[in-house]
């Protein structure tokens, strides 16, 4: 069966999980410090798991984009009317997007300069984001 | 030079604090609202904040008229806008898409403060921290812009949370009003802080780095001194609980 108690602990194949995403429910309301603690966990998550981690509460979702290129499919029919890109933690020197109502082209996102909130989608159903630093994606969930 | 401040002084039932009130587009807490409305020198709504004001004062809206409502008016309900217009409230349309309604409302407020020659100890924004996550972040963004808009400290309050942006330098916060709740925190939200030193907290910092992915101070609390001092090299967001 593949299970050994002595040296190597070997899981039988039918007990291994293949995980596309980890969903955390409830990290975004109430205490402001706890909302920030949820964001902090997303920063640590890259070192904890290879699976994407999202946090959902009521009508909001957050997901931390690592540096590089991302393609988000936003055509499930469950997308609400707003979305945003938040340079939490440090400024992003160069962000480029497609698929948003107000796109960015090699722009700086930085608290005190520009933060993308109350953004929305064009009709393509796809948002692409390229960023040089970790960047927090946030979007509405239809109620 | 140390900046001294008592974050929850505006919620005390009595006192000589001079402050202005901005109502933002998020659900309003009745307790905070009534305490703040009565004693504010100027009162304004940012766009959809007028909807919440209208709802929370149901039956007696006439006794709670803001000095002005500003924004791009994409959130305010037409009947609410019409009501306040008929009652003589100033409606100021602001179309700049790069600035939040809150930021634009603050700019207008500062102009009115200067025009009237008012002395203002603090500007209190009610409602910027719940509901939509992007709007919570927009409130934080406005605090960054606030230093260039007004010399008065700006705080944002919703339900049991308060946030206040500490500029680089030394700060002394009085946390002995009796209204302080059990938690507090220091959030390096815009960029890492290379050196933060505190006193008065349960878990103090000494020349420490605060940075997302490294260390963020949440679920902190107070010692018995009633005073928290913070020295920071970069803007740092202070957050604290308000007793319910």
mmCIF file of C-alpha atoms in Angstrom:
data_model
loop_
_atom_site.group_PDB
_atom_site.id
_atom_site.type_symbol
_atom_site.label_atom_id
_atom_site.label_comp_id
_atom_site.label_asym_id
_atom_site.label_seq_id
_atom_site.Cartn_x
_atom_site.Cartn_y
_atom_site.Cartn_z
ATOM 1 C CA UNK A 1 0.000 0.000 0.000
ATOM 2 C CA UNK A 2 2.986 2.238 0.254
ATOM 3 C CA UNK A 3 2.880 3.265 3.945
ATOM 4 C CA UNK A 4 5.964 2.723 6.031
ATOM 5 C CA UNK A 5 6.174 3.605 9.718
ATOM 6 C CA UNK A 6 9.859 3.215 10.136
ATOM 7 C CA UNK A 7 11.930 5.466 7.954
ATOM 8 C CA UNK A 8 10.242 7.280 5.116
ATOM 9 C CA UNK A 9 6.625 8.181 5.588
ATOM 10 C CA UNK A 10 5.207 7.515 2.137
ATOM 11 C CA UNK A 11 1.671 8.621 1.387
ATOM 12 C CA UNK A 12 -0.386 6.381 -0.853
ATOM 13 C CA UNK A 13 -1.199 8.186 -4.097
ATOM 14 C CA UNK A 14 -4.896 8.344 -3.347
ATOM 15 C CA UNK A 15 -4.218 10.413 -0.200
ATOM 16 C CA UNK A 16 -2.138 13.100 -1.935
ATOM 17 C CA UNK A 17 -4.011 16.306 -2.625
ATOM 18 C CA UNK A 18 -3.525 18.382 -5.724
ATOM 19 C CA UNK A 19 -4.560 21.863 -4.784
ATOM 20 C CA UNK A 20 -5.332 24.637 -7.276
ATOM 21 C CA UNK A 21 -6.024 27.326 -4.662
ATOM 22 C CA UNK A 22 -6.321 27.861 -0.911
ATOM 23 C CA UNK A 23 -9.305 29.966 0.128
ATOM 24 C CA UNK A 24 -9.305 31.883 3.413
ATOM 25 C CA UNK A 25 -12.740 33.065 4.445
ATOM 26 C CA UNK A 26 -13.162 36.079 6.674
ATOM 27 C CA UNK A 27 -9.884 37.925 6.890
ATOM 28 C CA UNK A 28 -11.014 41.370 5.762
ATOM 29 C CA UNK A 29 -13.574 42.915 8.056
ATOM 30 C CA UNK A 30 -13.869 44.187 11.594
ATOM 31 C CA UNK A 31 -10.530 44.935 13.201
ATOM 32 C CA UNK A 32 -8.231 46.921 10.896
ATOM 33 C CA UNK A 33 -5.112 45.327 12.384
ATOM 34 C CA UNK A 34 -6.493 41.874 11.583
ATOM 35 C CA UNK A 35 -7.151 42.874 7.981
ATOM 36 C CA UNK A 36 -3.499 43.922 7.790
ATOM 37 C CA UNK A 37 -2.469 40.646 9.435
ATOM 38 C CA UNK A 38 -4.290 38.792 6.632
ATOM 39 C CA UNK A 39 -2.306 40.762 4.069
ATOM 40 C CA UNK A 40 0.915 39.978 5.963
ATOM 41 C CA UNK A 41 0.086 36.268 5.777
ATOM 42 C CA UNK A 42 -0.253 36.521 1.990
ATOM 43 C CA UNK A 43 3.328 37.822 1.893
ATOM 44 C CA UNK A 44 4.527 34.810 3.883
ATOM 45 C CA UNK A 45 2.358 32.414 1.873
ATOM 46 C CA UNK A 46 4.809 32.261 -1.048
ATOM 47 C CA UNK A 47 7.306 30.583 1.270
ATOM 48 C CA UNK A 48 4.701 28.270 2.775
ATOM 49 C CA UNK A 49 2.800 26.837 -0.193
ATOM 50 C CA UNK A 50 3.024 26.737 -3.999
ATOM 51 C CA UNK A 51 -0.773 27.103 -4.205
ATOM 52 C CA UNK A 52 -2.270 30.554 -4.713
ATOM 53 C CA UNK A 53 -3.936 31.867 -1.554
ATOM 54 C CA UNK A 54 -6.945 34.159 -1.712
ATOM 55 C CA UNK A 55 -8.808 35.888 1.122
ATOM 56 C CA UNK A 56 -12.533 36.522 0.837
ATOM 57 C CA UNK A 57 -14.971 38.383 3.066
ATOM 58 C CA UNK A 58 -18.407 39.638 2.141
ATOM 59 C CA UNK A 59 -18.009 41.432 -1.186
ATOM 60 C CA UNK A 60 -14.185 41.666 -1.256
ATOM 61 C CA UNK A 61 -11.382 39.376 -2.400
ATOM 62 C CA UNK A 62 -7.645 39.957 -2.128
ATOM 63 C CA UNK A 63 -4.806 38.083 -3.837
ATOM 64 C CA UNK A 64 -1.108 38.969 -3.760
ATOM 65 C CA UNK A 65 0.537 39.066 -7.204
ATOM 66 C CA UNK A 66 4.230 38.191 -7.122
ATOM 67 C CA UNK A 67 6.614 40.088 -9.435
ATOM 68 C CA UNK A 68 6.114 39.021 -13.051
ATOM 69 C CA UNK A 69 3.209 38.593 -15.458
ATOM 70 C CA UNK A 70 -0.282 37.528 -14.489
ATOM 71 C CA UNK A 71 -3.436 36.721 -16.434
ATOM 72 C CA UNK A 72 -6.658 36.864 -14.433
ATOM 73 C CA UNK A 73 -9.860 35.447 -15.901
ATOM 74 C CA UNK A 74 -12.681 37.643 -14.681
ATOM 75 C CA UNK A 75 -15.559 36.135 -16.625
ATOM 76 C CA UNK A 76 -17.142 33.725 -14.138
ATOM 77 C CA UNK A 77 -20.199 35.972 -13.923
ATOM 78 C CA UNK A 78 -19.515 36.399 -10.198
ATOM 79 C CA UNK A 79 -17.329 39.475 -10.585
ATOM 80 C CA UNK A 80 -18.737 42.609 -8.956
ATOM 81 C CA UNK A 81 -18.349 46.141 -10.335
ATOM 82 C CA UNK A 82 -14.993 47.229 -8.850
ATOM 83 C CA UNK A 83 -11.403 46.110 -8.655
ATOM 84 C CA UNK A 84 -8.052 47.610 -7.668
ATOM 85 C CA UNK A 85 -4.296 47.286 -7.474
ATOM 86 C CA UNK A 86 -2.742 48.178 -4.131
ATOM 87 C CA UNK A 87 1.042 48.600 -3.692
ATOM 88 C CA UNK A 88 0.918 47.465 -0.082
ATOM 89 C CA UNK A 89 4.315 46.979 1.459
ATOM 90 C CA UNK A 90 6.428 48.856 -1.034
ATOM 91 C CA UNK A 91 6.105 50.999 -4.149
ATOM 92 C CA UNK A 92 5.947 49.281 -7.524
ATOM 93 C CA UNK A 93 8.157 51.089 -9.990
ATOM 94 C CA UNK A 94 6.602 49.654 -13.127
ATOM 95 C CA UNK A 95 3.092 48.272 -13.541
ATOM 96 C CA UNK A 96 1.392 47.542 -16.867
ATOM 97 C CA UNK A 97 -2.145 46.264 -17.268
ATOM 98 C CA UNK A 98 -4.730 45.375 -19.886
ATOM 99 C CA UNK A 99 -8.399 44.604 -19.453
ATOM 100 C CA UNK A 100 -9.158 47.375 -16.979
ATOM 101 C CA UNK A 101 -11.246 50.505 -17.482
ATOM 102 C CA UNK A 102 -8.212 52.570 -16.388
ATOM 103 C CA UNK A 103 -5.108 50.691 -17.502
ATOM 104 C CA UNK A 104 -1.517 51.402 -16.501
ATOM 105 C CA UNK A 105 1.536 51.492 -18.751
ATOM 106 C CA UNK A 106 4.875 51.181 -16.983
ATOM 107 C CA UNK A 107 3.465 53.302 -14.219
ATOM 108 C CA UNK A 108 4.470 53.762 -10.610
ATOM 109 C CA UNK A 109 1.977 52.578 -7.997
ATOM 110 C CA UNK A 110 2.818 53.980 -4.601
ATOM 111 C CA UNK A 111 0.923 55.220 -1.552
ATOM 112 C CA UNK A 112 1.010 58.999 -1.715
ATOM 113 C CA UNK A 113 1.414 59.002 -5.497
ATOM 114 C CA UNK A 114 -1.085 56.645 -7.151
ATOM 115 C CA UNK A 115 -3.105 53.676 -5.936
ATOM 116 C CA UNK A 116 -5.648 52.027 -8.233
ATOM 117 C CA UNK A 117 -9.034 51.825 -6.495
ATOM 118 C CA UNK A 118 -12.599 51.962 -7.880
ATOM 119 C CA UNK A 119 -11.257 50.551 -11.132
ATOM 120 C CA UNK A 120 -13.386 48.241 -13.275
ATOM 121 C CA UNK A 121 -13.229 45.984 -16.354
ATOM 122 C CA UNK A 122 -13.463 46.357 -20.095
ATOM 123 C CA UNK A 123 -15.456 43.712 -21.957
ATOM 124 C CA UNK A 124 -12.635 41.257 -22.593
ATOM 125 C CA UNK A 125 -13.150 39.087 -19.509
ATOM 126 C CA UNK A 126 -9.374 39.001 -18.973
ATOM 127 C CA UNK A 127 -7.080 41.240 -16.951
ATOM 128 C CA UNK A 128 -3.323 41.051 -17.432
ATOM 129 C CA UNK A 129 -0.945 42.610 -14.944
ATOM 130 C CA UNK A 130 2.832 42.898 -15.098
ATOM 131 C CA UNK A 131 4.557 44.143 -11.959
ATOM 132 C CA UNK A 132 8.125 44.506 -10.725
ATOM 133 C CA UNK A 133 7.209 44.166 -7.026
ATOM 134 C CA UNK A 134 4.536 42.295 -5.052
ATOM 135 C CA UNK A 135 1.197 43.946 -5.775
ATOM 136 C CA UNK A 136 -2.148 43.258 -4.109
ATOM 137 C CA UNK A 137 -5.061 42.556 -6.465
ATOM 138 C CA UNK A 138 -8.515 43.236 -5.028
ATOM 139 C CA UNK A 139 -11.908 42.726 -6.601
ATOM 140 C CA UNK A 140 -15.604 42.736 -5.852
ATOM 141 C CA UNK A 141 -17.660 39.587 -5.560
ATOM 142 C CA UNK A 142 -21.248 39.962 -6.758
ATOM 143 C CA UNK A 143 -23.617 39.729 -3.822
ATOM 144 C CA UNK B 1 10.507 67.710 17.754
ATOM 145 C CA UNK B 2 7.862 65.400 19.120
ATOM 146 C CA UNK B 3 4.282 65.547 17.905
ATOM 147 C CA UNK B 4 1.818 64.933 20.779
ATOM 148 C CA UNK B 5 -1.696 63.717 19.998
ATOM 149 C CA UNK B 6 -4.644 62.056 21.729
ATOM 150 C CA UNK B 7 -6.307 60.007 18.982
ATOM 151 C CA UNK B 8 -9.609 59.333 20.744
ATOM 152 C CA UNK B 9 -10.088 62.787 22.251
ATOM 153 C CA UNK B 10 -12.743 63.598 19.628
ATOM 154 C CA UNK B 11 -14.999 60.861 21.029
ATOM 155 C CA UNK B 12 -14.983 62.241 24.577
ATOM 156 C CA UNK B 13 -18.382 63.700 25.475
ATOM 157 C CA UNK B 14 -16.964 66.973 26.743
ATOM 158 C CA UNK B 15 -13.938 69.159 26.111
ATOM 159 C CA UNK B 16 -12.605 72.001 23.993
ATOM 160 C CA UNK B 17 -11.294 70.036 21.040
ATOM 161 C CA UNK B 18 -11.927 71.826 17.751
ATOM 162 C CA UNK B 19 -12.533 69.410 14.908
ATOM 163 C CA UNK B 20 -14.218 68.942 11.538
ATOM 164 C CA UNK B 21 -16.198 65.894 10.459
ATOM 165 C CA UNK B 22 -16.143 64.186 7.072
ATOM 166 C CA UNK B 23 -18.617 61.417 6.357
ATOM 167 C CA UNK B 24 -17.374 58.831 3.864
ATOM 168 C CA UNK B 25 -19.230 56.322 1.717
ATOM 169 C CA UNK B 26 -19.355 53.393 4.129
ATOM 170 C CA UNK B 27 -21.895 52.178 6.699
ATOM 171 C CA UNK B 28 -22.048 54.574 9.666
ATOM 172 C CA UNK B 29 -21.825 53.704 13.337
ATOM 173 C CA UNK B 30 -24.648 55.481 15.204
ATOM 174 C CA UNK B 31 -22.713 55.864 18.447
ATOM 175 C CA UNK B 32 -19.721 57.613 16.919
ATOM 176 C CA UNK B 33 -21.908 59.673 14.599
ATOM 177 C CA UNK B 34 -24.014 61.456 17.217
ATOM 178 C CA UNK B 35 -21.060 62.097 19.485
ATOM 179 C CA UNK B 36 -19.085 63.672 16.647
ATOM 180 C CA UNK B 37 -21.810 65.521 14.736
ATOM 181 C CA UNK B 38 -22.891 67.743 17.619
ATOM 182 C CA UNK B 39 -19.450 69.140 18.386
ATOM 183 C CA UNK B 40 -17.979 69.442 14.890
ATOM 184 C CA UNK B 41 -17.178 72.937 13.616
ATOM 185 C CA UNK B 42 -17.703 71.916 9.974
ATOM 186 C CA UNK B 43 -19.478 68.863 8.603
ATOM 187 C CA UNK B 44 -19.207 67.433 5.098
ATOM 188 C CA UNK B 45 -20.059 64.329 3.101
ATOM 189 C CA UNK B 46 -17.918 62.738 0.421
ATOM 190 C CA UNK B 47 -20.318 61.640 -2.354
ATOM 191 C CA UNK B 48 -22.140 58.491 -1.171
ATOM 192 C CA UNK B 49 -21.441 59.456 2.430
ATOM 193 C CA UNK B 50 -24.571 61.580 2.013
ATOM 194 C CA UNK B 51 -26.619 58.392 1.517
ATOM 195 C CA UNK B 52 -25.432 57.074 4.852
ATOM 196 C CA UNK B 53 -26.085 60.406 6.566
ATOM 197 C CA UNK B 54 -29.597 60.467 5.107
ATOM 198 C CA UNK B 55 -30.279 56.904 6.309
ATOM 199 C CA UNK B 56 -28.873 57.279 9.799
ATOM 200 C CA UNK B 57 -30.860 60.481 10.438
ATOM 201 C CA UNK B 58 -34.145 59.058 9.162
ATOM 202 C CA UNK B 59 -37.061 61.078 10.381
ATOM 203 C CA UNK B 60 -34.977 64.095 11.286
ATOM 204 C CA UNK B 61 -32.716 64.703 8.290
ATOM 205 C CA UNK B 62 -33.500 68.409 8.548
ATOM 206 C CA UNK B 63 -31.615 68.636 11.827
ATOM 207 C CA UNK B 64 -28.498 67.074 10.341
ATOM 208 C CA UNK B 65 -27.637 69.098 7.266
ATOM 209 C CA UNK B 66 -23.988 69.001 6.133
ATOM 210 C CA UNK B 67 -22.175 72.226 5.243
ATOM 211 C CA UNK B 68 -21.333 70.697 1.858
ATOM 212 C CA UNK B 69 -21.347 67.490 -0.133
ATOM 213 C CA UNK B 70 -18.552 66.963 -2.630
ATOM 214 C CA UNK B 71 -17.531 64.265 -5.088
ATOM 215 C CA UNK B 72 -18.105 63.112 -8.651
ATOM 216 C CA UNK B 73 -21.654 62.192 -7.570
ATOM 217 C CA UNK B 74 -21.572 58.693 -8.995
ATOM 218 C CA UNK B 75 -22.472 57.176 -5.603
ATOM 219 C CA UNK B 76 -24.989 59.626 -4.120
ATOM 220 C CA UNK B 77 -28.590 58.610 -4.766
ATOM 221 C CA UNK B 78 -30.470 61.157 -6.907
ATOM 222 C CA UNK B 79 -33.250 61.627 -4.332
ATOM 223 C CA UNK B 80 -30.707 62.159 -1.536
ATOM 224 C CA UNK B 81 -28.828 64.700 -3.650
ATOM 225 C CA UNK B 82 -32.068 66.493 -4.423
ATOM 226 C CA UNK B 83 -33.097 66.553 -0.754
ATOM 227 C CA UNK B 84 -29.906 68.209 0.451
ATOM 228 C CA UNK B 85 -29.863 70.579 -2.525
ATOM 229 C CA UNK B 86 -33.378 71.776 -1.727
ATOM 230 C CA UNK B 87 -32.393 72.232 1.915
ATOM 231 C CA UNK B 88 -29.618 74.593 0.885
ATOM 232 C CA UNK B 89 -26.532 72.390 1.318
ATOM 233 C CA UNK B 90 -23.661 73.291 -0.963
ATOM 234 C CA UNK B 91 -23.024 70.647 -3.626
ATOM 235 C CA UNK B 92 -19.513 70.730 -5.076
ATOM 236 C CA UNK B 93 -18.735 68.506 -8.037
ATOM 237 C CA UNK B 94 -15.110 67.311 -8.290
ATOM 238 C CA UNK B 95 -14.208 65.347 -11.401
ATOM 239 C CA UNK B 96 -10.518 64.468 -10.946
ATOM 240 C CA UNK B 97 -10.317 60.689 -11.445
ATOM 241 C CA UNK B 98 -6.849 60.277 -9.973
ATOM 242 C CA UNK B 99 -7.881 61.507 -6.531
ATOM 243 C CA UNK B 100 -10.402 59.793 -4.264
ATOM 244 C CA UNK B 101 -13.630 61.495 -3.167
ATOM 245 C CA UNK B 102 -12.183 61.631 0.339
ATOM 246 C CA UNK B 103 -9.031 63.445 -0.832
ATOM 247 C CA UNK B 104 -11.046 65.970 -2.816
ATOM 248 C CA UNK B 105 -13.417 66.511 0.116
ATOM 249 C CA UNK B 106 -10.418 67.174 2.358
ATOM 250 C CA UNK B 107 -9.019 69.750 -0.082
ATOM 251 C CA UNK B 108 -12.311 71.630 -0.046
ATOM 252 C CA UNK B 109 -12.502 71.394 3.742
ATOM 253 C CA UNK B 110 -9.075 72.949 4.177
ATOM 254 C CA UNK B 111 -10.033 75.853 1.903
ATOM 255 C CA UNK B 112 -13.142 76.496 3.991
ATOM 256 C CA UNK B 113 -11.167 76.235 7.228
ATOM 257 C CA UNK B 114 -8.760 78.877 5.933
ATOM 258 C CA UNK B 115 -11.532 81.093 4.578
ATOM 259 C CA UNK B 116 -13.346 81.054 7.912
ATOM 260 C CA UNK B 117 -10.133 81.372 9.903
ATOM 261 C CA UNK B 118 -11.032 78.335 12.006
ATOM 262 C CA UNK B 119 -8.658 76.800 14.490
ATOM 263 C CA UNK B 120 -8.772 73.045 13.957
ATOM 264 C CA UNK B 121 -7.120 70.471 16.214
ATOM 265 C CA UNK B 122 -8.064 67.393 14.180
ATOM 266 C CA UNK B 123 -10.094 66.311 11.151
ATOM 267 C CA UNK B 124 -12.181 63.204 11.728
ATOM 268 C CA UNK B 125 -13.328 61.036 8.824
ATOM 269 C CA UNK B 126 -16.103 58.649 9.680
ATOM 270 C CA UNK B 127 -16.600 55.422 7.812
ATOM 271 C CA UNK B 128 -13.530 54.783 5.695
ATOM 272 C CA UNK B 129 -12.558 51.335 6.935
ATOM 273 C CA UNK B 130 -15.274 48.794 6.324
ATOM 274 C CA UNK B 131 -17.020 47.166 3.415
ATOM 275 C CA UNK B 132 -15.126 47.387 0.145
ATOM 276 C CA UNK B 133 -11.435 46.567 0.551
ATOM 277 C CA UNK B 134 -10.426 48.975 -2.235
ATOM 278 C CA UNK B 135 -12.218 51.817 -0.434
ATOM 279 C CA UNK B 136 -10.383 51.029 2.790
ATOM 280 C CA UNK B 137 -7.134 51.315 0.851
ATOM 281 C CA UNK B 138 -8.377 54.537 -0.746
ATOM 282 C CA UNK B 139 -8.830 55.963 2.772
ATOM 283 C CA UNK B 140 -5.228 55.096 3.579
ATOM 284 C CA UNK B 141 -4.121 56.729 0.317
ATOM 285 C CA UNK B 142 -5.891 59.936 1.317
ATOM 286 C CA UNK B 143 -3.995 59.989 4.605
ATOM 287 C CA UNK B 144 -0.766 60.020 2.587
ATOM 288 C CA UNK B 145 -1.985 63.017 0.593
ATOM 289 C CA UNK B 146 -3.356 64.740 3.676
ATOM 290 C CA UNK B 147 0.052 66.038 4.815
ATOM 291 C CA UNK B 148 0.184 68.172 1.678
ATOM 292 C CA UNK B 149 -3.408 69.313 2.033
ATOM 293 C CA UNK B 150 -3.780 70.302 5.679
ATOM 294 C CA UNK B 151 -1.569 70.895 8.733
ATOM 295 C CA UNK B 152 -4.241 69.295 10.952
ATOM 296 C CA UNK B 153 -3.949 65.620 11.885
ATOM 297 C CA UNK B 154 -6.493 63.467 10.023
ATOM 298 C CA UNK B 155 -7.908 60.303 11.572
ATOM 299 C CA UNK B 156 -10.280 57.735 10.076
ATOM 300 C CA UNK B 157 -12.742 55.903 12.311
ATOM 301 C CA UNK B 158 -15.167 53.093 11.616
ATOM 302 C CA UNK B 159 -16.811 50.803 14.138
ATOM 303 C CA UNK B 160 -14.064 49.659 16.485
ATOM 304 C CA UNK B 161 -11.042 50.770 14.423
ATOM 305 C CA UNK B 162 -9.078 54.001 14.061
ATOM 306 C CA UNK B 163 -6.179 54.715 11.731
ATOM 307 C CA UNK B 164 -3.743 57.626 11.783
ATOM 308 C CA UNK B 165 -0.666 58.079 9.587
ATOM 309 C CA UNK B 166 2.515 58.938 11.501
ATOM 310 C CA UNK B 167 4.967 61.022 9.480
ATOM 311 C CA UNK B 168 8.714 60.356 9.879
ATOM 312 C CA UNK B 169 9.923 61.613 13.258
ATOM 313 C CA UNK B 170 8.877 61.296 16.889
ATOM 314 C CA UNK B 171 5.325 60.953 18.126
ATOM 315 C CA UNK B 172 3.714 60.827 21.549
ATOM 316 C CA UNK B 173 0.212 59.367 21.645
ATOM 317 C CA UNK B 174 -1.937 59.762 24.750
ATOM 318 C CA UNK B 175 -3.963 56.590 25.099
ATOM 319 C CA UNK B 176 -5.611 57.245 28.458
ATOM 320 C CA UNK B 177 -9.018 58.653 27.514
ATOM 321 C CA UNK B 178 -10.681 55.491 28.778
ATOM 322 C CA UNK B 179 -12.057 54.849 25.267
ATOM 323 C CA UNK B 180 -9.107 52.775 24.099
ATOM 324 C CA UNK B 181 -9.946 49.179 23.198
ATOM 325 C CA UNK B 182 -7.652 46.207 23.750
ATOM 326 C CA UNK B 183 -5.547 46.173 20.567
ATOM 327 C CA UNK B 184 -3.304 48.410 18.532
ATOM 328 C CA UNK B 185 -0.767 48.063 15.718
ATOM 329 C CA UNK B 186 1.848 49.656 13.497
ATOM 330 C CA UNK B 187 1.506 48.978 9.771
ATOM 331 C CA UNK B 188 4.286 49.830 7.253
ATOM 332 C CA UNK B 189 1.693 50.093 4.563
ATOM 333 C CA UNK B 190 3.375 52.185 1.862
ATOM 334 C CA UNK B 191 6.980 51.198 2.215
ATOM 335 C CA UNK B 192 9.265 49.402 4.657
ATOM 336 C CA UNK B 193 10.356 51.320 7.734
ATOM 337 C CA UNK B 194 14.033 50.705 8.373
ATOM 338 C CA UNK B 195 14.052 51.876 11.964
ATOM 339 C CA UNK B 196 11.125 51.997 14.381
ATOM 340 C CA UNK B 197 11.423 52.498 18.142
ATOM 341 C CA UNK B 198 8.507 52.494 20.556
ATOM 342 C CA UNK B 199 7.664 52.741 24.253
ATOM 343 C CA UNK B 200 4.369 52.131 25.985
ATOM 344 C CA UNK B 201 3.403 49.009 24.083
ATOM 345 C CA UNK B 202 3.202 45.449 25.333
ATOM 346 C CA UNK B 203 5.626 44.455 22.560
ATOM 347 C CA UNK B 204 7.926 47.384 21.933
ATOM 348 C CA UNK B 205 10.350 47.832 19.048
ATOM 349 C CA UNK B 206 13.934 49.074 19.227
ATOM 350 C CA UNK B 207 15.397 50.309 15.931
ATOM 351 C CA UNK B 208 13.537 47.510 14.225
ATOM 352 C CA UNK B 209 12.484 46.993 10.626
ATOM 353 C CA UNK B 210 8.754 46.934 9.961
ATOM 354 C CA UNK B 211 8.019 45.502 6.539
ATOM 355 C CA UNK B 212 5.312 43.362 4.933
ATOM 356 C CA UNK B 213 6.749 39.883 4.608
ATOM 357 C CA UNK B 214 9.151 40.461 7.510
ATOM 358 C CA UNK B 215 7.372 42.001 10.506
ATOM 359 C CA UNK B 216 4.124 43.922 10.930
ATOM 360 C CA UNK B 217 2.886 44.853 14.405
ATOM 361 C CA UNK B 218 -0.704 43.648 14.841
ATOM 362 C CA UNK B 219 -2.595 42.461 17.936
ATOM 363 C CA UNK B 220 -0.286 44.615 20.041
ATOM 364 C CA UNK B 221 -1.531 46.291 23.229
ATOM 365 C CA UNK B 222 -0.523 48.809 25.917
ATOM 366 C CA UNK B 223 1.477 48.827 29.108
ATOM 367 C CA UNK B 224 0.057 50.818 32.013
ATOM 368 C CA UNK B 225 1.700 54.141 31.256
ATOM 369 C CA UNK B 226 -1.135 55.635 29.205
ATOM 370 C CA UNK B 227 1.409 56.955 26.694
ATOM 371 C CA UNK B 228 2.831 55.419 23.528
ATOM 372 C CA UNK B 229 5.891 56.950 21.868
ATOM 373 C CA UNK B 230 6.857 56.030 18.322
ATOM 374 C CA UNK B 231 9.896 57.092 16.364
ATOM 375 C CA UNK B 232 9.940 56.141 12.690
ATOM 376 C CA UNK B 233 12.091 56.916 9.653
ATOM 377 C CA UNK B 234 9.249 56.476 7.144
ATOM 378 C CA UNK B 235 5.479 57.066 7.186
ATOM 379 C CA UNK B 236 3.926 54.444 9.451
ATOM 380 C CA UNK B 237 0.240 53.733 9.969
ATOM 381 C CA UNK B 238 -0.928 53.655 13.597
ATOM 382 C CA UNK B 239 -4.108 51.680 14.239
ATOM 383 C CA UNK B 240 -6.021 51.161 17.475
ATOM 384 C CA UNK B 241 -9.222 49.788 18.903
ATOM 385 C CA UNK B 242 -12.058 51.964 20.102
ATOM 386 C CA UNK B 243 -13.997 50.516 23.024
ATOM 387 C CA UNK B 244 -17.503 49.574 21.942
#
